[in-house]
Coordinates of C-alpha atoms in Angstrom, one line a residue:
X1 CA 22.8 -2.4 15.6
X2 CA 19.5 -3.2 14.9
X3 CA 17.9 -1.9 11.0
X4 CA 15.9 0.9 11.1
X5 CA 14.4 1.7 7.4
X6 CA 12.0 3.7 9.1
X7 CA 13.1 7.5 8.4
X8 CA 10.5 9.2 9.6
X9 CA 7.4 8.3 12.0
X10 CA 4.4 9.7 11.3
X11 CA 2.4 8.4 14.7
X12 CA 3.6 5.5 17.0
X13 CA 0.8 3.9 15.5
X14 CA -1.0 4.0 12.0
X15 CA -4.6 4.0 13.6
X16 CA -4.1 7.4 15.4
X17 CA -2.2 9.1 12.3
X18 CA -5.1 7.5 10.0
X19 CA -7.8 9.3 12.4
X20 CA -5.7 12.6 11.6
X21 CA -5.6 12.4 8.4
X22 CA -9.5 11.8 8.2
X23 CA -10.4 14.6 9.8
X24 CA -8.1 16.7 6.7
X25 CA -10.9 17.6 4.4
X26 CA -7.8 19.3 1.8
X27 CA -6.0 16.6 2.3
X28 CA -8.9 13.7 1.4
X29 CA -10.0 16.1 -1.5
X30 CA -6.4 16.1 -2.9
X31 CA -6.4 12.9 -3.1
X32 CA -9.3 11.4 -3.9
X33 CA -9.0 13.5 -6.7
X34 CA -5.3 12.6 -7.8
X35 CA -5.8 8.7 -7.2
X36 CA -9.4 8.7 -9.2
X37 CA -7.3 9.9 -12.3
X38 CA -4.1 8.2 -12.2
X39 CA -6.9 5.0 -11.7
X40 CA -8.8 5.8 -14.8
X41 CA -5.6 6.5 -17.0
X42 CA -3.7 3.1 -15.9
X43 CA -7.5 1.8 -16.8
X44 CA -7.3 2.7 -20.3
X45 CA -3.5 2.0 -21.0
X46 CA -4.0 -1.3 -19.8
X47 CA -7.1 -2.6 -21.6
X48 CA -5.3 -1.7 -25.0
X49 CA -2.8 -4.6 -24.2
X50 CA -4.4 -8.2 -25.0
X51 CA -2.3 -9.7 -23.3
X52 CA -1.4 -7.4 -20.1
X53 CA -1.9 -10.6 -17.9
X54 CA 0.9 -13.3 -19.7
X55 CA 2.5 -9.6 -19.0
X56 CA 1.9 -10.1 -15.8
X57 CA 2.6 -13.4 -15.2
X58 CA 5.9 -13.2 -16.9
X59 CA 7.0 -10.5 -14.5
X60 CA 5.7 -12.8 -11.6
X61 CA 8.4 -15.8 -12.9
X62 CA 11.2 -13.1 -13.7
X63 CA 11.2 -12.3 -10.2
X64 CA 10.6 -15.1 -8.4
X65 CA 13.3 -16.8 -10.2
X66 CA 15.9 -13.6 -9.2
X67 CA 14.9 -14.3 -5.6
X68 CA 15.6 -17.6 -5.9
X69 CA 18.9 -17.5 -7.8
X70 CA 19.7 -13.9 -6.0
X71 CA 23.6 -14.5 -5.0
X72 CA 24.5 -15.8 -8.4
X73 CA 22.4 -12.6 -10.4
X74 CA 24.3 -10.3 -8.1
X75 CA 27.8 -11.8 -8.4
X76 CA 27.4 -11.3 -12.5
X77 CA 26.2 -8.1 -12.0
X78 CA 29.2 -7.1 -10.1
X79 CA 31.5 -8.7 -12.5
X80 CA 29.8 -6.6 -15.4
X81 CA 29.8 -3.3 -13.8
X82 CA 33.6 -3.7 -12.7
X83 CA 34.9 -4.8 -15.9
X84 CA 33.3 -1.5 -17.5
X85 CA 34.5 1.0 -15.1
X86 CA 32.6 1.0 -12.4
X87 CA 33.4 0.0 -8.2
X88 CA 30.5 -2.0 -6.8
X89 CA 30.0 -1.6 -2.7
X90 CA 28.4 -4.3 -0.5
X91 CA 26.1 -2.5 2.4
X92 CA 24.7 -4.8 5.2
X93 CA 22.3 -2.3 6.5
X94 CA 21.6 1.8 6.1
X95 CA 24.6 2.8 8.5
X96 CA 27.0 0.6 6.5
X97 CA 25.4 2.5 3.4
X98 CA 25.5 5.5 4.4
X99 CA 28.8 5.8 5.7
X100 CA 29.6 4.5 2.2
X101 CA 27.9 8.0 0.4
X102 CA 29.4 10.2 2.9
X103 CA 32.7 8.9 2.6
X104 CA 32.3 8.9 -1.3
X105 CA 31.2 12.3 -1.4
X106 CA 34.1 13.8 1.2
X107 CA 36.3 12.2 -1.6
X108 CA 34.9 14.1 -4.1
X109 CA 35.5 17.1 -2.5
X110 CA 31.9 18.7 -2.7
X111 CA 29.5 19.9 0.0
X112 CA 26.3 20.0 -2.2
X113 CA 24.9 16.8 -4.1
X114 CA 22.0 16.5 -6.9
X115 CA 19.8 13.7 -6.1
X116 CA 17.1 11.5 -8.7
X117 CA 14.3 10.5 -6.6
X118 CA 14.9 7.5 -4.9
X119 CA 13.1 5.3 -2.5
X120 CA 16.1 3.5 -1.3
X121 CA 18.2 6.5 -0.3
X122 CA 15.0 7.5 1.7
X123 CA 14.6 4.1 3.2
X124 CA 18.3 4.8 4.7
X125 CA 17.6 8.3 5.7
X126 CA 20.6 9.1 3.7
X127 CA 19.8 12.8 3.3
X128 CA 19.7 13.5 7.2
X129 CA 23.0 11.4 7.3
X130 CA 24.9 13.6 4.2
X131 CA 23.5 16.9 6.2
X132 CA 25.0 15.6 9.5
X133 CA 28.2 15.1 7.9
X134 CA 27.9 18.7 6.8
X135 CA 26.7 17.9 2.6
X136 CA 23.2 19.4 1.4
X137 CA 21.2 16.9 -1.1
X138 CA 19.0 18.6 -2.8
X139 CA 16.2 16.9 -4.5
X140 CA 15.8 17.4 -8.1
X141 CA 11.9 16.0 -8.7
X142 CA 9.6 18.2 -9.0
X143 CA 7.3 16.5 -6.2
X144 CA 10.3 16.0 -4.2
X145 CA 11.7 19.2 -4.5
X146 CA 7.9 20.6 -3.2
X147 CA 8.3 18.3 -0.2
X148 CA 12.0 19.0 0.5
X149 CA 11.2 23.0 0.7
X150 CA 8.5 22.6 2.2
X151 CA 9.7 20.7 5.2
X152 CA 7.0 18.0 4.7
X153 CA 7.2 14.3 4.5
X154 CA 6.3 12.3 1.1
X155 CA 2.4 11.2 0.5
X156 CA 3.4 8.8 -2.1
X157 CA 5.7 6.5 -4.0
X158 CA 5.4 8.0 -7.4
X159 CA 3.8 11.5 -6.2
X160 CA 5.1 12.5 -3.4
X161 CA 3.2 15.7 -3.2
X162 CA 0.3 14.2 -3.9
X163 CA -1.5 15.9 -0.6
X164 CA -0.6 19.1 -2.0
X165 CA -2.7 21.6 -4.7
X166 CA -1.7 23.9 -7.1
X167 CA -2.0 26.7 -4.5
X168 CA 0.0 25.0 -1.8
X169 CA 2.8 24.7 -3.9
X170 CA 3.0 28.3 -4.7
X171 CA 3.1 29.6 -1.2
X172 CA 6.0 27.4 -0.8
X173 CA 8.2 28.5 -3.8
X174 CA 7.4 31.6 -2.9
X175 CA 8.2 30.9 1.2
X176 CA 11.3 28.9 0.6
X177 CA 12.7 28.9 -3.2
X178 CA 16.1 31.1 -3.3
X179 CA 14.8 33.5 -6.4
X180 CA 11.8 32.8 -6.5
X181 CA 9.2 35.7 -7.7
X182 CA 6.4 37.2 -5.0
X183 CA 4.2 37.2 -7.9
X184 CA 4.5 33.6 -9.0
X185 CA 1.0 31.9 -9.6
X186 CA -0.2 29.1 -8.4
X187 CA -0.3 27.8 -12.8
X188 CA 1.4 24.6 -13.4
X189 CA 3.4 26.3 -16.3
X190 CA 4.8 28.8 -13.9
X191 CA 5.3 26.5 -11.3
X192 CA 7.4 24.3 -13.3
X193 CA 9.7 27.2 -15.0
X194 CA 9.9 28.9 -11.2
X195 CA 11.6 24.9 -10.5
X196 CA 13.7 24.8 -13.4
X197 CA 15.5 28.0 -13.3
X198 CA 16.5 27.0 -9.5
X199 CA 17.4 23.3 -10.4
X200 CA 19.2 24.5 -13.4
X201 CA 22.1 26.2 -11.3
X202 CA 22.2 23.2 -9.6
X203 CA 22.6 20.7 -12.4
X204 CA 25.5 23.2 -13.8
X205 CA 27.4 23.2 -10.3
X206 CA 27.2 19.8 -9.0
X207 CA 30.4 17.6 -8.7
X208 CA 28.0 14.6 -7.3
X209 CA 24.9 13.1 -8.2
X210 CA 23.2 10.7 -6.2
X211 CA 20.5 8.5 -7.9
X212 CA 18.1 5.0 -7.2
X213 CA 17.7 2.4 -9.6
X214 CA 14.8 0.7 -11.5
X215 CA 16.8 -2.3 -12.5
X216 CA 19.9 -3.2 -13.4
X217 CA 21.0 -5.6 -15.8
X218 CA 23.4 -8.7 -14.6
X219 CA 24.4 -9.4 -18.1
X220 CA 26.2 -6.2 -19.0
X221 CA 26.2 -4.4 -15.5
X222 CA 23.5 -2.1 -17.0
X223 CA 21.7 0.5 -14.5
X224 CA 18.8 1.8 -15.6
X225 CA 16.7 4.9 -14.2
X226 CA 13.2 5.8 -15.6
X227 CA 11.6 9.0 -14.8
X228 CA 9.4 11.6 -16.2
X229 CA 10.5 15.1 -15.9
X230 CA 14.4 15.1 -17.4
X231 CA 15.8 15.7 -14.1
X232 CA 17.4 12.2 -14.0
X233 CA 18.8 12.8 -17.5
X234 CA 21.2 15.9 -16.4
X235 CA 21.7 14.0 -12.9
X236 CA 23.3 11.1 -14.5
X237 CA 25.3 12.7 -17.2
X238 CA 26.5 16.4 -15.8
X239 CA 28.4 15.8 -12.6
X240 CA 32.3 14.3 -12.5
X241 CA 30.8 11.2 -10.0
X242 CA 27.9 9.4 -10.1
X243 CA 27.1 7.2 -7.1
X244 CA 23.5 4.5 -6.7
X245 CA 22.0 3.1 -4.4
X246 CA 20.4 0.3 -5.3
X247 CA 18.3 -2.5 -3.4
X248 CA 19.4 -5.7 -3.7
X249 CA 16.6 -7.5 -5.5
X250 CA 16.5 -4.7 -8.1
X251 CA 18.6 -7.0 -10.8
X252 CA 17.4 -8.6 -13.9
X253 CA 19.0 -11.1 -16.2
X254 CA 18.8 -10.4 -19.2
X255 CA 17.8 -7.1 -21.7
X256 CA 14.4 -9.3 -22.8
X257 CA 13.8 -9.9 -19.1
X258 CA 14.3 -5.9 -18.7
X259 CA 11.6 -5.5 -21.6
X260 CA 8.9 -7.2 -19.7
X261 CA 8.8 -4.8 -16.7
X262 CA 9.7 -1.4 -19.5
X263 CA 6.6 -2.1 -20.6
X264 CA 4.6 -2.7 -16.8
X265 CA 6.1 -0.1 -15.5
X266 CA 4.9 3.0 -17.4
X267 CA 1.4 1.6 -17.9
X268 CA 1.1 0.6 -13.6
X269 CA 2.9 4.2 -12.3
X270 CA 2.3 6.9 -15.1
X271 CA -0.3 5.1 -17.0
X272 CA 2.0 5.9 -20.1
X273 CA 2.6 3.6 -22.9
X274 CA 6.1 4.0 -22.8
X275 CA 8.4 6.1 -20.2
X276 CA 9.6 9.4 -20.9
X277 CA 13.1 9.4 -19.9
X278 CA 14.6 5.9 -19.8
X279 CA 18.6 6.6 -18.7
X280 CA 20.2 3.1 -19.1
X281 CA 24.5 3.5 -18.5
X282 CA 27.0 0.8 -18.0
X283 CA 30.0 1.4 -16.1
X284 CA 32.3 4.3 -17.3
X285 CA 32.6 5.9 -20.8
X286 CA 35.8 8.2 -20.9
X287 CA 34.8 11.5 -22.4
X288 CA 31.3 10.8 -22.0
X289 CA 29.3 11.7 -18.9
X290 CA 30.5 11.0 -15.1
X291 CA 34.2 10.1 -14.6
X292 CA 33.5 8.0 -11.7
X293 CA 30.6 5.3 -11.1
X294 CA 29.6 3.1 -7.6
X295 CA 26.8 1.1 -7.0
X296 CA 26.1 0.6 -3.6
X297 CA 24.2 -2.7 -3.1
X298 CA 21.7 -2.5 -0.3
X299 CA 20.5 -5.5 1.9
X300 CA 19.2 -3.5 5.0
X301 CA 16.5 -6.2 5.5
X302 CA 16.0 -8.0 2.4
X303 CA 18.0 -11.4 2.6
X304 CA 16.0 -11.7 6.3
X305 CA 13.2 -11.0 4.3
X306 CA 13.8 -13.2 1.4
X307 CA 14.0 -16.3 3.9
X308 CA 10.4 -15.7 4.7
X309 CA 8.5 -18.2 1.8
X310 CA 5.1 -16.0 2.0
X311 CA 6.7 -12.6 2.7
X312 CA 9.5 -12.9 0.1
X313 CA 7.1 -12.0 -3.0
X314 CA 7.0 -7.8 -1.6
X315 CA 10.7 -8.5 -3.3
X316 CA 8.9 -8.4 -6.6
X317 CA 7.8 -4.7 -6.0
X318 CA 8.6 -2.7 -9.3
X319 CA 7.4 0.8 -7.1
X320 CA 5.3 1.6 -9.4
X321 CA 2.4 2.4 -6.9
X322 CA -0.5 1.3 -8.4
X323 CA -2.0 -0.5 -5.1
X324 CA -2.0 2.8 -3.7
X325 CA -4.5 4.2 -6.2
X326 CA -6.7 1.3 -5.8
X327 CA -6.5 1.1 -2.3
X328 CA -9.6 3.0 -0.3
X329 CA -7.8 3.0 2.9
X330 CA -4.6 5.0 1.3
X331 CA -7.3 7.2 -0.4
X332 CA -8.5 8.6 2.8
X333 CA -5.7 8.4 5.2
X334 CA -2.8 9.4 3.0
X335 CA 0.6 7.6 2.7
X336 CA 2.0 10.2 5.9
X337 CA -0.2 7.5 8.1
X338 CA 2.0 4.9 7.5
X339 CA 4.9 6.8 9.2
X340 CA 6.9 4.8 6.5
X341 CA 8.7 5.7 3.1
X342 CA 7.1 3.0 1.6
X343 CA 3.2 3.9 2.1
X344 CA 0.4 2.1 1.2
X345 CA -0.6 -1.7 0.6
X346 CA 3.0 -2.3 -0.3
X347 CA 4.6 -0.4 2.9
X348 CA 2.3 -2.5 5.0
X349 CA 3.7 -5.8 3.7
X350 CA 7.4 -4.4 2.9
X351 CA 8.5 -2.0 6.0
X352 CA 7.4 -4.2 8.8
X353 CA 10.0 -7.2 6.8
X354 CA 12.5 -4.6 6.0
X355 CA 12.5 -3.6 9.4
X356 CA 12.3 -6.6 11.6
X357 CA 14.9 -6.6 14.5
X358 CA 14.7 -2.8 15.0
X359 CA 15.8 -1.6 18.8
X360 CA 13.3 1.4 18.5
X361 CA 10.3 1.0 20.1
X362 CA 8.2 3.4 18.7
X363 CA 9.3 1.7 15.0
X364 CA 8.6 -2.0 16.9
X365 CA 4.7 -0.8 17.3
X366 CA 4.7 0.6 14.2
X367 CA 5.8 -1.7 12.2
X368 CA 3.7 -4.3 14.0
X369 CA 0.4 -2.3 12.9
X370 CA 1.0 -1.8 9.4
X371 CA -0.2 -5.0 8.6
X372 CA -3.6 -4.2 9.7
X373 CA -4.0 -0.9 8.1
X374 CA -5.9 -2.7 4.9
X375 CA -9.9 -3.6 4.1
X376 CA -8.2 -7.0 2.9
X377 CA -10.2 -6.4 0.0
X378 CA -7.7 -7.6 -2.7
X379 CA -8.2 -4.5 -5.3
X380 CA -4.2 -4.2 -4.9
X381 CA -3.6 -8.0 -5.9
X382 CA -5.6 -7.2 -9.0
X383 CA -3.9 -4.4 -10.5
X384 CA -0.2 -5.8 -9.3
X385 CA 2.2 -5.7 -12.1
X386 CA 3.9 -8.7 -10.9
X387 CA 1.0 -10.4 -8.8
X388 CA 1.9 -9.6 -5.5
X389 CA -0.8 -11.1 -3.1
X390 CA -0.1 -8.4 -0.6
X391 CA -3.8 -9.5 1.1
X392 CA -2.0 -13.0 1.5
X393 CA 1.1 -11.6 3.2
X394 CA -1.1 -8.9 5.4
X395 CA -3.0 -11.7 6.9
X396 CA 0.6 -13.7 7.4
X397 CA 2.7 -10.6 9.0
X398 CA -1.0 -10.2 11.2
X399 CA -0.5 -13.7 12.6
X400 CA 3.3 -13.2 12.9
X401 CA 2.5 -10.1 15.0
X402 CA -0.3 -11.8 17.2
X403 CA 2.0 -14.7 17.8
X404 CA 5.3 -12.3 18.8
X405 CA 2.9 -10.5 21.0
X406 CA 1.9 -14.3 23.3
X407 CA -0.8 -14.9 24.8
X408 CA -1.2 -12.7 27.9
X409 CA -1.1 -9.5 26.1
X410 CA -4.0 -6.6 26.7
X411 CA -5.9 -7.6 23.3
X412 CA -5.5 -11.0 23.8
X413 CA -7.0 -11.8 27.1
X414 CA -10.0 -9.2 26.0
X415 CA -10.4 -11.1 22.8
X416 CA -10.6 -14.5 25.3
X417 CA -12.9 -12.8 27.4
X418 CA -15.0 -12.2 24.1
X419 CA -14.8 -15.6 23.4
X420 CA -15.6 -16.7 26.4
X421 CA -18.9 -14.2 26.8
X422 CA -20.0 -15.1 23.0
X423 CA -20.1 -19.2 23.5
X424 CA -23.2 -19.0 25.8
X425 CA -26.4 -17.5 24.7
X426 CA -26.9 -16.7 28.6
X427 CA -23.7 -14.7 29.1
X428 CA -24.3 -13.2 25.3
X429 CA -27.4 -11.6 26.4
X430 CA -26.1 -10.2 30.2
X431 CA -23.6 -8.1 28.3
X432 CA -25.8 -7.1 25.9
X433 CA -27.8 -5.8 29.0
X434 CA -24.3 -4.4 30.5
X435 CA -23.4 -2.4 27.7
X436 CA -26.7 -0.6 27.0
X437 CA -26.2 2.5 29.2
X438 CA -22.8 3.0 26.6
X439 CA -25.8 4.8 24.8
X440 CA -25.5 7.6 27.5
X441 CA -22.0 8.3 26.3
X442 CA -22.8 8.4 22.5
X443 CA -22.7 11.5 20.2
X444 CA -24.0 11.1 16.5
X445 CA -24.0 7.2 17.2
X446 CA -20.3 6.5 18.6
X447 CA -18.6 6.2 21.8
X448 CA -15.2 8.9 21.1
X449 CA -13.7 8.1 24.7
X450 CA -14.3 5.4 27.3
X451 CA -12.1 5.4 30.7
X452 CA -9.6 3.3 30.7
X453 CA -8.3 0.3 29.9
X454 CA -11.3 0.6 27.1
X455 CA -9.3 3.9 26.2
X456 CA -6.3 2.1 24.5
X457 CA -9.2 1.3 22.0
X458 CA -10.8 4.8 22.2
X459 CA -7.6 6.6 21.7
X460 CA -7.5 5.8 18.1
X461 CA -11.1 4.2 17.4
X462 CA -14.3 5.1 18.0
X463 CA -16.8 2.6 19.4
X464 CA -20.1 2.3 17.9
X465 CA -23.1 3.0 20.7
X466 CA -25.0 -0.1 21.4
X467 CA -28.3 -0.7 19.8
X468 CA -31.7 0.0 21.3
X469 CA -33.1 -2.8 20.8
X470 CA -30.9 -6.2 19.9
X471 CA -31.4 -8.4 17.2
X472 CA -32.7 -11.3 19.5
X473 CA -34.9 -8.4 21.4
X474 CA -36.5 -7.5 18.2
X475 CA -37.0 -11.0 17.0
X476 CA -38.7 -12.1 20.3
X477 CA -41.0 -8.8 19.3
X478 CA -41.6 -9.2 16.1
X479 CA -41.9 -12.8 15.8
X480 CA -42.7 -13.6 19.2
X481 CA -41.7 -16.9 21.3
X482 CA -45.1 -17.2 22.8
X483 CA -48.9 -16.8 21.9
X484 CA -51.7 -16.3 23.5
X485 CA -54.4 -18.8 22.9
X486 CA -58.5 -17.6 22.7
X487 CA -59.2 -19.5 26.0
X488 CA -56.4 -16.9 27.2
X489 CA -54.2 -19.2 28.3
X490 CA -50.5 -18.8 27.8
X491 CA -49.0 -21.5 25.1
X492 CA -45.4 -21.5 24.2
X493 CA -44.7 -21.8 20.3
X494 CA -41.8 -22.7 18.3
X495 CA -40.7 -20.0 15.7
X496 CA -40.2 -21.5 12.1
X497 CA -36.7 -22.2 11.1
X498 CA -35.3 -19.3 9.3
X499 CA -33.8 -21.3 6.6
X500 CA -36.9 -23.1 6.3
X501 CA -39.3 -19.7 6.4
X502 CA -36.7 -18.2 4.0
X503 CA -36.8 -21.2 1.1
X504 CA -41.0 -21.3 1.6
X505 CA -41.0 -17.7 0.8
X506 CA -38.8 -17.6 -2.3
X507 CA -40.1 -20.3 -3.6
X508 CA -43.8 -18.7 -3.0
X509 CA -42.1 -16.1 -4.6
X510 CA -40.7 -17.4 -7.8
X511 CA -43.6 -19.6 -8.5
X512 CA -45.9 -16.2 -8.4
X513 CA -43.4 -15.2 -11.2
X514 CA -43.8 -17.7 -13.1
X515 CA -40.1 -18.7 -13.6
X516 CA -40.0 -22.1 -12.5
X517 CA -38.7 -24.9 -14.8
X518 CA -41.6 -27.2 -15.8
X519 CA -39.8 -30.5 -14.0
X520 CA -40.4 -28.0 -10.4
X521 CA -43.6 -30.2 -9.9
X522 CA -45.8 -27.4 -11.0
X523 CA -46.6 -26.2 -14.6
X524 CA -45.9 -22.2 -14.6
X525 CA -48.9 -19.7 -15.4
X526 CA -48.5 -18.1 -19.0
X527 CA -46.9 -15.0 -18.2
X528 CA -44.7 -14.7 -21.2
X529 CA -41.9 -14.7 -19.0
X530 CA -38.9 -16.7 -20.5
X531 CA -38.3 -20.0 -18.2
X532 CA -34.6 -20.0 -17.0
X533 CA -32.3 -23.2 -17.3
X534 CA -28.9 -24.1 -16.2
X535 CA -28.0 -22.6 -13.0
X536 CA -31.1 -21.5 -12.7
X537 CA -32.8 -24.8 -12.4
X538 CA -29.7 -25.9 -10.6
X539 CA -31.0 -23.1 -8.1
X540 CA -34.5 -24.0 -7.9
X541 CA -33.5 -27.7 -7.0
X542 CA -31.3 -26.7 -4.7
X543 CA -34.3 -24.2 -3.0
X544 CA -36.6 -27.3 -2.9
X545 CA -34.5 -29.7 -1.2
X546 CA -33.7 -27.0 1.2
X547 CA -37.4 -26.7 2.0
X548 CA -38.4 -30.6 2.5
X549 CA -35.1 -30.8 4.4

C-alpha cells in the first residue's frame, strides 16, 4: 500500500487552487492581516534575545544529531516510557496507525474521543478513520473546533482558522454548535465562552483523549505538549486513557536539549516569551491523571525521508509556523492551496517527502508541484528556528521532480523548443514576430486562455500579452544601427558598447559631482562634498578600467 499523508486535496495542483484563492478578497484580507501581526510580535520577542542565533544554531545540531543517531534515541525512549507505565506502538505508515487508535479506542469501550490539536493525527487522516469505524473526535482547539464545525479545511499550522473573521465564526456557532445562543456576537469574549461551555461537557464525559506531541524526552520517556488555550491541560489529565501520536523525529535527548527548543518555540509560533500551557507526563502515575498511556510512533514517510542527505533537514521542523508568516506566497494564496496539512514553505519541502511512493494520482501531481509554489526568496531560511534551508531543498525536490518526469514530457520538449528558438538571434526575432498578434487576445495586459496545448499553461496561469514594440525594436529606434550621412548617402554605424556607454556616463557623472578620489587622474572641483574612500575608490578603479577596457 502506497503512503498517503495527503488528507485532503485542495486542487490537483497548487497553481489552480493558488489562482482561487487570489481572486478571495476576505480571504487575502484575513490574512494579510493575521500574518502582518504574528510577524511584528515574533519581531519584537526575538530581538530581546542576544543571542537568538547560538539559539538557533544549537537547535540546528540538536537535530541533526537525533536524525543521525535516530534508532538509538528511539529505542531509549521506548525503554523510558515502558518502565513507567506506559505501552509504546511501532506504526509503519497511517493505515498501520490508525488501525492502532481504532483498535485502542474499541478497547476502551467509548464512541466519542477529545482530541489536542495535532498535525500528525491529521497527516494520517485519523479523524475520517475513527468516524468510519463509528467513533466521533471532536476537536478541542479553539481554531480547530471553528474548522471542525464548520466543515472547512485548516489554513494553517498554528491557526488553523486563520482565513476566518470574527463574524464568520459566529455564523458558525450559531449554524452548527449544539446550545449555542441565536444571539451570540460575533466578540471574541463571547465567542470563547460560547466554546467553552460546549467543550466543557466534553472534557467531563470523555473516556479517551487523543493528543500530538512537541517532543519527547528519550531520557525519562517524557511527552510533552505545549499549547495556548488549556484545552490540552484537561485532555491529558481528565479521561481514563490517554493515547499519542507522535512522529518519529519528534524525540530529544536530554531535559537541557528540551530547553533549547522551550525557549524557540513560543518566541517562532506565538511570539510569547514563554508557552502558556506546557503539559510534560511520563508514563503512568496511579491515582493521578489517565490510567492508561500509548505512544504510537509514526514513520509514514520519514525514515524514506531521512535517507535523503538534502531533504532530511524538513525533519528538524519544530511546527512552529513561522515561514508561513514570512512567506508572501502563503500570504496571498492561503495554506488550503497547498491541498496538504502541512501548508506553507514547510509543506512544500515536507509533504512531497512524506508522501513519496503514493498510488494516487491526483496526490502524485500534487505532491510534484509543491515544490514550486515559493518566490525562492529565502525569508523562511531567515526566521527558521532550527535553520532549515527550505529554499535549498525546494530547488532539490524541483530537480527531483523534473528528472522523474524524463525527458519527453509536455514541459520538457516546449522548454527545448525554447532553447532551441533563444540560441539564434534570427529565430529570436521570427517569434517575436509570431507572437505579436497574442495582443489581440489580451485583456488588461494578459492572455487568460490560449487553445490548446498552450491551455495546460492557461488553465492555471495567465500569460503576459507580448510587447508593442521589443527591446531590440526600440533599440534599433532609439539608438539607431544606421545614419544617414549630409551627402545623403546611407552609412552603416556601430552602436557604442553598452558597458562601455554606461562606465563613460557614470564616470561623467561622478566627476560632475565632485566625488572622485584625488589619485582618479583629475583633481575634484571644491564643492564641499566629502571625497569617499574604501570601497568607494575601490569602485571608481574598478569604473575606469572598465572604460579603457
Amino acid at each position: 500500500m502506497g503512503r498517503n499523508p495527503v488528507t485532503w486535496l485542495g486542487s490537483p495542483t497548487f497553481p489552480s487552487a493558488a489562482r482561487a484563492a487570489l481572486a478571495d478578497t476576505q480571504l487575502r484580507g484575513n490574512l494579510a492581516h493575521a500574518t502582518g501581526t504574528i510577524r511584528t510580535k515574533r519581531a519584537a520577542v526575538v530581538s530581546e534575545l542576544p543571542d537568538w542565533e547560538r539559539l538557533r544554531l544549537a537547535g540546528e545540531a540538536i537535530k541533526d544529531d537525533v536524525l543521525a543517531n535516530l534508532d538509538t534515541h528511539l529505542t531509549r525512549l521506548e525503554a523510558a516510557v515502558t518502565a513507567r507505565g506506559g505501552v509504546v506502538h511501532w506504526a509503519r505508515d497511517a493505515a498501520e496507525a490508525n488501525e492502532i487508535v481504532l483498535g485502542l479506542v474499541r478497547a476502551a469501550e467509548a464512541s466519542e474521543v477529545v482530541k489536542v490539536k495535532s498535525m500528525a493525527t491529521a497527516e494520517i487522516g485519523l479523524n475520517e478513520a475513527l468516524a468510519a469505524g463509528g467513533v466521533s473526535a471532536v476537536e478541542t482547539d479553539l481554531a480547530e473546533l471553528i474548522v471542525q464545525l464548520g466543515d472547512d479545511r485548516p489554513s494553517h499550522i498554528l491557526v488553523p482558522a486563520i482565513h476566518r473573521n470574527r463574524a464568520e465564526i459566529r455564523d458558525i456557532f450559531r449554524a452548527t454548535m449544539p446550545g449555542a445562543s441565536p444571539s451570540l456576537s460575533d466578540s471574541p469574549a463571547d465567542l470563547a465562552e460560547a466554546a467553552r461551555a460546549h467543550l466543557r461537557r466534553k472534557f467531563l464525559s470523555a473516556k479517551v483523549a487523543i493528543s500530538g506531541a512537541n517532543f519527547a524526552v528519550a531520557d525519562t520517556g517524557s511527552v510533552v505538549v505545549v499549547e495556548s488555550e488549556g484545552n490540552g491541560r484537561m485532555c491529558l489529565t481528565l479521561p481514563r486513557t490517554l493515547i499519542t501520536v507522535m512522529g518519529l523525529e519528534k524525540v530529544v535527548p536530554t531535559w537541557r536539549d528540551l530547553e533549547v527548543f522551550l525557549q524557540l518555540l513560543p518566541r517562532s509560533s506565538t511570539a510569547e516569551r514563554m508557552n502558556p500551557y506546557t503539559s510534560v507526563w511520563s508514563g503512568v502515575t496511579p491515582g493521578d491523571g489517565p490510567s492508561e498511556f500509548h505512544l504510537v510512533l509514526l514513520d509514514n514517510g520519514r525514515t524514506a525521508t531521512l535517507a535523503d542527505e538534502v531533504g532530511r533537514q524538513a525533519l528538524r521542523c519544530i511546527r512552529c509556523s513561522a515561514c508561513l508568516n514570512v512567506c508572501p506566497v502563503y500570504e496571498r494564496t492561503g495554506g488550503q492551496a497547498y491541498g496538504s496539512v502541512y501548508p506553507g514553505p514547510i509543506g512544500a519541502i515536507l509533504t512531497p517527502q512524506l508522501g513519496a511512493g503514493t498510488d494516487d494520482p491526483s496526490t502524485a501531481s500534487l505532491l510534484r508541484s509543491l515544490p514550486f509554489a515559493s518566490s525562492l526568496c529565502g525569508a523562511c531560511y531567515e526566521v527558521c528556528p532550527v535553520r532549515i534551508d527550505i529554499p535549498e531543498v525546494l530547488v532539490h525536490l524541483r530537480s527531483r521532480s523534473v528528472t522523474e518526469k524524463g525527458p519527453y514530457t509536455p514541459e520538457a520538449v516546449a522548454m527545448a523548443a525554447a532553447s532551441w528558438v533563444m540560441t539564434s538571434p534570427s529565430r529570436f526575432r521570427l517569434a517575436q514576430r509570431l507572437l505579436g498578434p497574442l495582443r489581440l487576445l489580451a485583456r488588461h495586459g494578459r492572455v487568460r486562455r490560449l487553445p490548446w496545448p498552450a491551455s495546460l499553461w492557461t488553465d492555471s496561469r495567465d500569460v503576459p500579452a507580448p510587447p508593442k514594440e521589443t527591446f531590440s525594436a526600440w533599440w534599433r529606434r532609439t539608438r539607431g544601427p544606421t545614419s544617414r550621412a549630409s551627402s545623403g548617402s546611407r552609412t552603416r554605424s556601430r552602436a557604442p558598447a553598452p558597458g562601455r556607454t554606461a562606465h563613460s556616463a557614470l564616470w561623467r557623472r561622478l566627476r560632475g559631482r565632485g566625488t572622485l578620489p584625488n589619485d582618479a587622474g583629475t583633481a575634484p572641483p571644491d564643492t564641499g562634498a566629502p571625497l569617499l574612500g574604501g570601497a568607494f575608490a575601490d569602485l571608481v578603479r574598478r569604473v575606469r578600467g572598465g572604460r579603457r577596457g
